[in-house]
Coordinates of C-alpha atoms and ligand atoms in Angstrom, one line a residue:
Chain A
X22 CA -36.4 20.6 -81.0
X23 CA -36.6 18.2 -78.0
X24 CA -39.9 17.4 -75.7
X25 CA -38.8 17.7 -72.4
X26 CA -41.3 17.7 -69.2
X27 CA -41.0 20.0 -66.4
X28 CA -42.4 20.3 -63.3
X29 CA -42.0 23.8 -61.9
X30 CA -43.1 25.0 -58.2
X31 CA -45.7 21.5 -58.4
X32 CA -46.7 22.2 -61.7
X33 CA -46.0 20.3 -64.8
X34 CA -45.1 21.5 -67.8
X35 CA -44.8 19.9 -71.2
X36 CA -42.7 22.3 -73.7
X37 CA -40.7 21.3 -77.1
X38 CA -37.4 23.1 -76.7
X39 CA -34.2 23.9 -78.4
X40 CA -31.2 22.1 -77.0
X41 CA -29.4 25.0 -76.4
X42 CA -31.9 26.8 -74.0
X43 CA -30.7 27.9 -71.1
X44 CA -33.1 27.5 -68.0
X45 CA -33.1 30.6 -66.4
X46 CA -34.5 31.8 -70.4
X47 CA -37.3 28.7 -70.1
X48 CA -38.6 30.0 -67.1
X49 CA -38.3 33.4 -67.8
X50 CA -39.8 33.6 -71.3
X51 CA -41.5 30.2 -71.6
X52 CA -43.2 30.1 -68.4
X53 CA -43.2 33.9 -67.6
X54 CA -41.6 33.5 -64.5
X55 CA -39.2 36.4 -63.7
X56 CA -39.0 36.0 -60.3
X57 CA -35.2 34.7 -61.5
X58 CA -33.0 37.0 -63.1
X59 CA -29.6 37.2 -65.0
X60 CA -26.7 39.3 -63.2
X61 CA -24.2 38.1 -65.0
X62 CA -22.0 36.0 -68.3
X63 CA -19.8 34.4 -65.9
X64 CA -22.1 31.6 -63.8
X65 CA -20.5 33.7 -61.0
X66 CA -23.3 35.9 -59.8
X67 CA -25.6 33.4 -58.6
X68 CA -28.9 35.9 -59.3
X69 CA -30.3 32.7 -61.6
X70 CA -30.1 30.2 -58.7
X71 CA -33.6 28.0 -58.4
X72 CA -33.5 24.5 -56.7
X73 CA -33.2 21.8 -58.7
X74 CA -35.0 18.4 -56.8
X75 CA -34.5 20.4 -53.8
X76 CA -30.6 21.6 -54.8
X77 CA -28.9 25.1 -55.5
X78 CA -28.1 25.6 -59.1
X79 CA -27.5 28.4 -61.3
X80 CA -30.0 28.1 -63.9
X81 CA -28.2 30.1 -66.5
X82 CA -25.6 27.0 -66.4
X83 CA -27.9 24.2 -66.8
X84 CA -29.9 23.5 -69.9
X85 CA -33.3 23.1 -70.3
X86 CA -33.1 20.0 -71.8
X87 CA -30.9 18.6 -68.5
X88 CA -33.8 19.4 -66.3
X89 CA -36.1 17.4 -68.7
X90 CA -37.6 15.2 -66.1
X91 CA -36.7 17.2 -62.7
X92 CA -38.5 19.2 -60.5
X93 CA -37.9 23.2 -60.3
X94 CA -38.5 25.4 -57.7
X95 CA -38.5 28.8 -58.1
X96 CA -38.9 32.0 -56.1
X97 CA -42.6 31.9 -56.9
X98 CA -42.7 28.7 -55.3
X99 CA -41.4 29.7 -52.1
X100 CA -45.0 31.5 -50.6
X101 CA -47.7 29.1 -49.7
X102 CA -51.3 30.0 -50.0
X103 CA -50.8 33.8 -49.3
X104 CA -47.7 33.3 -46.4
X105 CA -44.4 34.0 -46.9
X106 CA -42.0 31.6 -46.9
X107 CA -40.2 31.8 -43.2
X108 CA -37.0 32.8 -45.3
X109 CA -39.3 35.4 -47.7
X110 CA -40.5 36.7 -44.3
X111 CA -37.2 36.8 -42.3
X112 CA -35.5 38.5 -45.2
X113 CA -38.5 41.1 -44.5
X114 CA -37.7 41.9 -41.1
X115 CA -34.2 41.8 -41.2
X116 CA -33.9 44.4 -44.2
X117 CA -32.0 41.9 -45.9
X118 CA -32.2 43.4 -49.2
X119 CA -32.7 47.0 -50.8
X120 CA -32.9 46.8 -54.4
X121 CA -33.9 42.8 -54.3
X122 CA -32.2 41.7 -57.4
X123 CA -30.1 39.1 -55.5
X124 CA -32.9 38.2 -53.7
X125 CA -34.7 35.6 -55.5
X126 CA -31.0 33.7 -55.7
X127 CA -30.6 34.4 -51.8
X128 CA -33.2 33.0 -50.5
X129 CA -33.1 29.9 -53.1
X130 CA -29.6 29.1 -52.6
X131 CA -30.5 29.5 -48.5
X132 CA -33.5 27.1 -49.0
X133 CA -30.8 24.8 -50.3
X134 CA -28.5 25.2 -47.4
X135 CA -31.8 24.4 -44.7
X136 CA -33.0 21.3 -46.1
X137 CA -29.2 19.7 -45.7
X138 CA -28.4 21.3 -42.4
X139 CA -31.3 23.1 -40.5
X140 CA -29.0 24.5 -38.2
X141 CA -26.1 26.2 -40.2
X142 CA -23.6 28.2 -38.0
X143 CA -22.9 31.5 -39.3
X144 CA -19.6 30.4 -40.9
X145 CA -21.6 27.9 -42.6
X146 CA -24.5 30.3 -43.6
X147 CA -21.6 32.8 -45.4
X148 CA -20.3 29.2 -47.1
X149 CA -23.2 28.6 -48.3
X150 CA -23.7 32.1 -49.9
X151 CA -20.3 31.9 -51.8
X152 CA -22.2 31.7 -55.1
X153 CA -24.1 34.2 -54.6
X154 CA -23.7 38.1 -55.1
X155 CA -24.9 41.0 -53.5
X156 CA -23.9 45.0 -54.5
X157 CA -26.2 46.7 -51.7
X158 CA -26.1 45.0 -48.5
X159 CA -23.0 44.1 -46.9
X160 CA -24.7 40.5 -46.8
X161 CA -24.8 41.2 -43.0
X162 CA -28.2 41.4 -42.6
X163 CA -28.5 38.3 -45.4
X164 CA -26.8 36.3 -43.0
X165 CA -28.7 37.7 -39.8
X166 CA -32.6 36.6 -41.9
X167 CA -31.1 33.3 -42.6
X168 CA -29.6 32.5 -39.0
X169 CA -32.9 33.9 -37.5
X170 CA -34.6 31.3 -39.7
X171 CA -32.4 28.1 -38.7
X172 CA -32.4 28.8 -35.0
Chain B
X19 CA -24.8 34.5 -73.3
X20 CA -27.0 32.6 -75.5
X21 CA -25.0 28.8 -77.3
X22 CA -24.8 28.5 -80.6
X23 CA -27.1 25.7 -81.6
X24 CA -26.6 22.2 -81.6
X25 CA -27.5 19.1 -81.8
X26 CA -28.1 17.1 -78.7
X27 CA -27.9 13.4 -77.7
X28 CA -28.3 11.6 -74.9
X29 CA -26.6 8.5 -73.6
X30 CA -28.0 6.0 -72.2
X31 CA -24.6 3.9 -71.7
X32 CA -21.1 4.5 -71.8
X33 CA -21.1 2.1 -75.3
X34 CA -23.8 4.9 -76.5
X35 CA -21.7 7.4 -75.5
X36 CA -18.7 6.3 -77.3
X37 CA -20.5 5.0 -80.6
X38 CA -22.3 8.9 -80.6
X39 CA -18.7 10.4 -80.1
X40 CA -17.3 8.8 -82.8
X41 CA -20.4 10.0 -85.4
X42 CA -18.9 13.6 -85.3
X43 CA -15.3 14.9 -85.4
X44 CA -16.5 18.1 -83.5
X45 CA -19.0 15.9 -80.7
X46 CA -18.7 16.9 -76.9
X47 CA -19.1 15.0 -73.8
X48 CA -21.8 16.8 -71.8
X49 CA -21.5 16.0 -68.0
X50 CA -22.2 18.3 -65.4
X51 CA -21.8 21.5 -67.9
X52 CA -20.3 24.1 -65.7
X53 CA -17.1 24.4 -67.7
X54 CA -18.3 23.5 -70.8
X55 CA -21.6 25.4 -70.9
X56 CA -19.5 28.9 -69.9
X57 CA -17.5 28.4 -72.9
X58 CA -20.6 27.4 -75.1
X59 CA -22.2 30.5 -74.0
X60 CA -19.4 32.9 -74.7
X61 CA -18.9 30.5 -78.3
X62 CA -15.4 29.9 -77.5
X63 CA -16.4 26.6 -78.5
X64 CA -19.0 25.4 -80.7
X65 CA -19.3 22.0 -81.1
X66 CA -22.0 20.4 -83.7
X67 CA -23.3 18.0 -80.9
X68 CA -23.5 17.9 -77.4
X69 CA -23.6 14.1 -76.1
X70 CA -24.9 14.0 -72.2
X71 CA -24.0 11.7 -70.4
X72 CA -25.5 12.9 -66.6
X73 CA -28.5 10.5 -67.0
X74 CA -25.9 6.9 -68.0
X75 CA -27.3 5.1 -64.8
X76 CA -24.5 3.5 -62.1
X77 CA -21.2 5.6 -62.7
X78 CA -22.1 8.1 -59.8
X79 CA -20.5 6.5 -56.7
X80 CA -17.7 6.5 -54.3
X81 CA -16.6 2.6 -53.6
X82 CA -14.5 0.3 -51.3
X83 CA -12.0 -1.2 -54.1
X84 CA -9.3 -2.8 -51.5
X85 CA -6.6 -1.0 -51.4
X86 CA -8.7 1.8 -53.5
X87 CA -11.1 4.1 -53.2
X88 CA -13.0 4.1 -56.4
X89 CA -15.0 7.1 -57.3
X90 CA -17.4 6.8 -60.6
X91 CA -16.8 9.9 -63.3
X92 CA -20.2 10.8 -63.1
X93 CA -20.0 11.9 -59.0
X94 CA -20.7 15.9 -58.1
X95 CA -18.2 17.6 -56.1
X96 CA -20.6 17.7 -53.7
X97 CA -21.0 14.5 -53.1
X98 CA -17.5 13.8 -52.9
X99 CA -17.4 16.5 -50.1
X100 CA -20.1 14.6 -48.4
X101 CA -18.9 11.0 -49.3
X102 CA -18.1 9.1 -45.4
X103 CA -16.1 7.2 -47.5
X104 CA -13.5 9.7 -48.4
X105 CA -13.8 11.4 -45.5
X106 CA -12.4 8.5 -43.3
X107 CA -10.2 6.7 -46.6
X108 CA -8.8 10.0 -48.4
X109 CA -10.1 13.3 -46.5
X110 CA -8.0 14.6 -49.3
X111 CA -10.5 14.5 -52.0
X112 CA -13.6 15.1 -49.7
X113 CA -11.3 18.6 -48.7
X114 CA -10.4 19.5 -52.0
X115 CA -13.9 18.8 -53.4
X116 CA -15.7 21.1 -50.9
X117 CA -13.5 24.3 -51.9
X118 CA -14.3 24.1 -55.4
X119 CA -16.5 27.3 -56.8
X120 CA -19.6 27.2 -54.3
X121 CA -22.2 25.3 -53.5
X122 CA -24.3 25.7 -57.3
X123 CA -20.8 24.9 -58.8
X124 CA -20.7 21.8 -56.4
X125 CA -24.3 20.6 -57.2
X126 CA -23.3 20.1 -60.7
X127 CA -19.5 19.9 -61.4
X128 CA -18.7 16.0 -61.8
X129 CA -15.0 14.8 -61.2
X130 CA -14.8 13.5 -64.3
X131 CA -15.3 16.3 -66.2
X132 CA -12.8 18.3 -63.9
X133 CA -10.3 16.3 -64.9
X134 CA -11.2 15.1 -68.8
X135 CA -11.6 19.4 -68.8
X136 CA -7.7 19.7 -67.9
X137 CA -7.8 23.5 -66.9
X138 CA -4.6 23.4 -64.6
X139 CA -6.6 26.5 -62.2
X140 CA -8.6 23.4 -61.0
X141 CA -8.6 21.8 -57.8
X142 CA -9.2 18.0 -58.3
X143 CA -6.3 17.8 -60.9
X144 CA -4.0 18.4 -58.7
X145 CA -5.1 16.8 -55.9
X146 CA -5.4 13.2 -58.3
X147 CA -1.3 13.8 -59.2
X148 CA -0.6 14.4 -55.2
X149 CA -2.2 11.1 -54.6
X150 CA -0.9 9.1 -58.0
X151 CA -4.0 8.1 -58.8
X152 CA -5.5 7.0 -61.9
X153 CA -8.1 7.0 -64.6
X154 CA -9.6 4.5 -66.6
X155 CA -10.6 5.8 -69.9
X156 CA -13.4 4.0 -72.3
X157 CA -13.0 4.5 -75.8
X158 CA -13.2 2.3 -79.1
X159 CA -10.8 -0.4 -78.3
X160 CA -12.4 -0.6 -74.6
X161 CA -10.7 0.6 -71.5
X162 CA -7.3 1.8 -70.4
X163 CA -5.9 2.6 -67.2
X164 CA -4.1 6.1 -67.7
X165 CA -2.0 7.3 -64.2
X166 CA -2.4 10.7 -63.4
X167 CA 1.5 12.3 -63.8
X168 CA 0.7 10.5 -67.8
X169 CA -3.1 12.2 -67.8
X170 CA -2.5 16.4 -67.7
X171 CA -0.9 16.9 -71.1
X172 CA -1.1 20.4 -70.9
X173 CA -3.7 23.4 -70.8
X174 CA -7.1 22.4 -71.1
X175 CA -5.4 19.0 -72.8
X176 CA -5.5 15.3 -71.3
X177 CA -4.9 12.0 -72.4
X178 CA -8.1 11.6 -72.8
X179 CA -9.4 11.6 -77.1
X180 CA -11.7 13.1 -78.9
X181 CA -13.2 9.5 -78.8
X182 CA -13.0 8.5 -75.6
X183 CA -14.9 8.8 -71.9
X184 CA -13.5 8.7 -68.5
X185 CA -15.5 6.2 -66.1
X186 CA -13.4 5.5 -63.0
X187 CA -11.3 7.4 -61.1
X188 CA -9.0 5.5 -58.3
X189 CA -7.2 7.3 -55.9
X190 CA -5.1 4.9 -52.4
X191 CA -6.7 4.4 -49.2
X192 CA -4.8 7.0 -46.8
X193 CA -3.9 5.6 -43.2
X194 CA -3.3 6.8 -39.6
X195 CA 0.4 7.5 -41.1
X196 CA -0.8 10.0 -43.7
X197 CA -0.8 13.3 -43.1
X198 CA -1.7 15.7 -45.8
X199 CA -3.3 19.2 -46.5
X200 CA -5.3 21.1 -49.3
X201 CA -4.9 24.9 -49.1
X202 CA -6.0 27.4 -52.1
X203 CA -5.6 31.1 -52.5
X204 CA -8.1 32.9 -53.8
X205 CA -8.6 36.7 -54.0
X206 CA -12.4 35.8 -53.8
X207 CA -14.8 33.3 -52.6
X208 CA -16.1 31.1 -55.4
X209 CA -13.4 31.4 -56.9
X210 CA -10.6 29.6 -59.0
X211 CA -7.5 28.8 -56.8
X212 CA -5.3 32.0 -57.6
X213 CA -2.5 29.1 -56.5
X214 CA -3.5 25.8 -54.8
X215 CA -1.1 22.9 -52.4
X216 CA -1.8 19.4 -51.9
X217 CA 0.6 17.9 -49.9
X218 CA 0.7 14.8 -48.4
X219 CA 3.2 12.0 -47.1
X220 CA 3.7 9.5 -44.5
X221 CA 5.0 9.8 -41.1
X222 CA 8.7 8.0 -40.5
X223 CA 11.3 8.1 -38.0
X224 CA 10.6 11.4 -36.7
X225 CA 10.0 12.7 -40.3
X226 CA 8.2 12.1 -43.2
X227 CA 8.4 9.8 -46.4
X228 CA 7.0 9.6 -49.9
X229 CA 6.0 12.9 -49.8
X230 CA 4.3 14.5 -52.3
X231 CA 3.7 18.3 -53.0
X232 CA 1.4 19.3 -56.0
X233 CA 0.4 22.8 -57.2
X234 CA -3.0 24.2 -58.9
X235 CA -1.8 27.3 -61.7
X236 CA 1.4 27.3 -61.6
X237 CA 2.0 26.3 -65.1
X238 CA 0.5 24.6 -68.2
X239 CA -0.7 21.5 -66.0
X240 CA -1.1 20.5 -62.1
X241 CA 2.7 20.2 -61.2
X242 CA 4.7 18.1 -59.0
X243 CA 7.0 20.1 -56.8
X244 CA 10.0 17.6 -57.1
X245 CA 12.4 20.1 -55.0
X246 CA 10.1 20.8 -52.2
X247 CA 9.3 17.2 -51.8
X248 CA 12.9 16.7 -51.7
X249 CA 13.4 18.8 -49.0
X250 CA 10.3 17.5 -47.0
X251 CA 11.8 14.6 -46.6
X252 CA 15.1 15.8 -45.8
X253 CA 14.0 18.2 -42.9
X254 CA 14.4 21.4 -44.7
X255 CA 12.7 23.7 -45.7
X256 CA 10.4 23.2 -48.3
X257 CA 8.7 26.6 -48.9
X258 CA 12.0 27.9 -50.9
X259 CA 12.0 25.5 -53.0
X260 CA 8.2 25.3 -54.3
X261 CA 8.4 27.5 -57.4
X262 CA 11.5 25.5 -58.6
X263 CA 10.7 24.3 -62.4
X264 CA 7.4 26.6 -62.6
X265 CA 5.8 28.2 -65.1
X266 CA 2.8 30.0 -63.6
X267 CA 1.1 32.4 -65.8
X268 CA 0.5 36.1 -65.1
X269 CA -3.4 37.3 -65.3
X270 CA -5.3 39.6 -63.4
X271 CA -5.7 37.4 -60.2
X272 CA -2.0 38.2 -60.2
X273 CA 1.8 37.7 -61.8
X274 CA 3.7 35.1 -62.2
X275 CA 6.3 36.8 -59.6
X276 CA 3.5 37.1 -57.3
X277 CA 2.8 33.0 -58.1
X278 CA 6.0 31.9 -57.3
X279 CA 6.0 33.6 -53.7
X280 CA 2.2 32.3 -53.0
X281 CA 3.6 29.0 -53.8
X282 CA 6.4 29.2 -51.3
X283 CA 4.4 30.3 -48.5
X284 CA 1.4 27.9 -48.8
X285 CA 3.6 25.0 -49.2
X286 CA 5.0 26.3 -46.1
X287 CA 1.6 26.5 -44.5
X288 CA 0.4 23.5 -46.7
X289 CA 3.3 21.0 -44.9
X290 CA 2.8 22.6 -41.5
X291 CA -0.4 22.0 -41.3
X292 CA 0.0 18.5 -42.5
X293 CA 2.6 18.1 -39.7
X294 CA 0.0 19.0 -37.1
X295 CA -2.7 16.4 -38.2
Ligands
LIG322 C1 -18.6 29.8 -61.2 C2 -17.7 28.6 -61.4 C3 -16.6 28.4 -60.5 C4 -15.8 27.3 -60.5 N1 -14.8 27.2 -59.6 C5 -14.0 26.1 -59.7 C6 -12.9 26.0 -58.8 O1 -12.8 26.8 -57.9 N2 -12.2 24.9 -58.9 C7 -12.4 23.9 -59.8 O2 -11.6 22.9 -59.9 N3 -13.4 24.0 -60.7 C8 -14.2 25.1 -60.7 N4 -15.2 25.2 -61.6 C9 -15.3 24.2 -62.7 C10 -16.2 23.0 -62.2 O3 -15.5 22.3 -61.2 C11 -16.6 22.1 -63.3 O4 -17.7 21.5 -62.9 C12 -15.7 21.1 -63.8 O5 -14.4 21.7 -64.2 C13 -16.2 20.3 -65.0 O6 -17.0 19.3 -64.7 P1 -18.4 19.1 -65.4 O7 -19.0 17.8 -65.0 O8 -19.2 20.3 -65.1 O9 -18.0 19.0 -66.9 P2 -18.6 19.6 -68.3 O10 -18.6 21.1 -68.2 O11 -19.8 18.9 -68.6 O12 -17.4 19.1 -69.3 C14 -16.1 19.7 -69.2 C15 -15.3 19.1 -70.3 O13 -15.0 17.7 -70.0 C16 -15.5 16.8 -71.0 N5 -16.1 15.7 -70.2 C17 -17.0 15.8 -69.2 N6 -17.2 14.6 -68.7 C18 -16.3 13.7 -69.3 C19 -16.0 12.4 -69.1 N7 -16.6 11.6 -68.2 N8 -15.1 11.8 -69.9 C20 -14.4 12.6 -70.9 N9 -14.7 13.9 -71.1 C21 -15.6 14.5 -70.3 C22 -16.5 17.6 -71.8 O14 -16.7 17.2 -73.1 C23 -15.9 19.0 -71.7 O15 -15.0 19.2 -72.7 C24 -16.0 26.3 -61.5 C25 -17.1 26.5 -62.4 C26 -17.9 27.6 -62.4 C27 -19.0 27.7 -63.3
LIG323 S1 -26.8 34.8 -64.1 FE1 -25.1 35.1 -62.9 S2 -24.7 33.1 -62.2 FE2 -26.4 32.8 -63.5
LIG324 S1 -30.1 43.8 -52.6 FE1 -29.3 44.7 -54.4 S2 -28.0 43.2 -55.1 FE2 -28.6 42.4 -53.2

């Protein structure tokens, strides 16, 4: 067992974990947060994704112990006081999901792509959803809440 | 999905590293984890000790060597994509870097272990035997300088010991006379390259020399395509020869017949695109 310290969306958490703990299983069953979800054995479907000191990552590929020390965001963390976050929001109006497992990835691994370049062009935006799978949508309309949110 | 257990470690030098290494026979390198932490989770490896080395301070950089660029082990693929050094010294790598998995993959992935991994699907491999670069290598009896066409022993194997780190990775300073490309087929985004091209060579008289042409899957390591570079320089046409000598494997992405004609036709595309730079 290892101490590792963790802040998650602002709050910091002090937890003994094993080494091989993945992440996405500390936030889930740890912290209770289930916001992020598993799609997948491969690291491919890009459900997991939180922000890692403000980065993209899947968090079924990262240890717990590797974040020891980092800051986490999760979808949780997204909605200030009440208010959606302009992405949560935009992904409202657009219809950009229907049954919303992808979502919590989407609009993490989006966040990611706003804080490095506010104003993504769509070729950009669909770069930036590479990692990231969705079985419903098409992704159009994905694309369409982001691009409404950069301009 | 969930590892086996094991112990963990972490460095806090490269001398930690390699004195940890050499406690356990079965001891792994942990860097950026998104090749090693797949195979952990589906136990296709289970090593008894996981040594990290992400936090060892001062070996994530991209530098001004002279006639080098050097890049420290520990660097994401991101930031290689991102580094104005490579972009205006060896676009080569800063290209290559961005089309490796996605952007999660990128945040993570380190350049050392992409090559220290030696899975001949990868991008960077490739790319490092294009440009001749090399690899310093740390281990017991301190460090040695390993060239790339002596590093990619074979699948998922490198010169690199059970004992030993990578640190540096040196790849030349391009110039206006380089032209070079980086072109990968893939089936899906995200993905592996199904087959990848790194050409590059200088322009000369009209035509080009020291060209070099080197391929991602088509066989038990990144490969040299001595024919088509032979060609290159002579003015023909280097497409029909790019599968000479190759061994590509057959999987679901596609067969090896299927290999050896992607191979042709993105070296095709691969040197006409370089021409046009
Ligand atoms: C979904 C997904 C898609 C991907 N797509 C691509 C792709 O398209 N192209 C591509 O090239 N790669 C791809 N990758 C692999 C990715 O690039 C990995 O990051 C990279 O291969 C390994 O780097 P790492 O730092 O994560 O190494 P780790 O996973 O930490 O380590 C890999 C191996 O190298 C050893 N090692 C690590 N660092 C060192 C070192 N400094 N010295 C000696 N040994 C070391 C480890 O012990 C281990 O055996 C993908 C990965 C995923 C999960
Ligand atoms: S669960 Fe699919 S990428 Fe993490
Ligand atoms: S909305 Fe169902 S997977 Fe994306």
């Amino acid at each position: 067992m290892r101490d590792v310290s963790l802040t998650v969306n602002g709050v910091r958490h002090e937890l003994e974990l094993e080494p091989r703990e993945l992440l996405v299983y500390v936030l889930r069953e740890r912290l209770g947060l289930t916001g992020t979800v598993v799609g997948c054995d491969t690291s491919s479907c890009g459900a997991c994704t939180v922000l890692l000191d403000g980065e993209s990552v899947k968090s079924c590929t990262v240890l717990g112990v590797q974040a020891d020390g980092h800051e986490i965001t999760t979808v949780e963390g997204l909605a200030r006081d009440g208010e959606l976050h302009p992405l949560q929001q935009s992904f409202h109006e657009h219809h950009a999901l229907q049954c919303g497992y992808c979502t919590s990835g989407m609009l993490l691994a989006a966040a990611s792509l706003l804080a490095e370049n506010p104003s993504p062009s769509e070729a950009e935006i669909r770069q930036a959803l590479e990692g990231n799978l969705c079985r419903c949508t098409g992704y159009q309309n994905i694309v369409d809440a982001i691009q409404a949110v950069a301009s | 999905m969930i590892p086996a257990p094991f112990d963990y470690e972490r460095a806090e030098s490269v001398e930690h590293a390699l004195s940890l290494l050499a406690e356990r026979e079965d001891a792994k390198l942990l860097a950026g984890g998104h090749s090693l932490l797949p195979l952990l989770r589906l136990r296709a490896v289970r090593p008894s000790l996981l040594v990290d080395v992400g936090r060892i301070e001062g070996l994530a950089y991209v530098r001004d060597a002279g006639a080098a660029i050097a890049i420290g082990a520990l660097t994401r693929h991101h930031d290689l994509a991102r580094s104005p050094l490579l972009q205006e010294h060896n676009p080569l790598v800063s290209r290559a870097a961005g089309l490796v998995g996605d952007p999660q993959v990128r945040h993570r992935g380190t350049i050392g272990g992409s090559l220290a991994h030696g899975d001949p699907a990868s991008d960077l491999p490739a790319v490092l035997l294009a440009l001749d670069g090399e690899v310093d290598v740390a281990g017991p009896d301190g460090v040695r300088t390993v060239a790339a066409r002596d590093f990619f022993l074979g699948p998922f194997q490198t010169a690199v010991g059970q004992r030993e780190m990578v640190t540096e990775v040196r790849v030349p300073k391009l110039t206006g006379d380089h032209v070079w490309s980086y072109l990968k087929f893939r089936r899906r985004a995200q993905d592996w390259a199904t087959v990848g091209v790194a050409a590059l060579a200088r322009r000369s008289d009209g035509g080009v020399a020291e060209p070099a042409i080197a391929l991602v899957n088509m066989g038990a390591t990144p490969l040299r395509a001595v024919a088509a570079e032979a060609a290159w320089a002579a003015g023909e046409d280097p497409g029909a020869l790019a599968a000479e000598g190759t061994e590509p494997p057959s999987d679901t992405n596609g067969s090896a017949e299927y290999r050896r004609h992607l191979a042709q036709v993105l070296v095709r595309r691969a040197v006409a695109e370089a021409a046009a730079r």
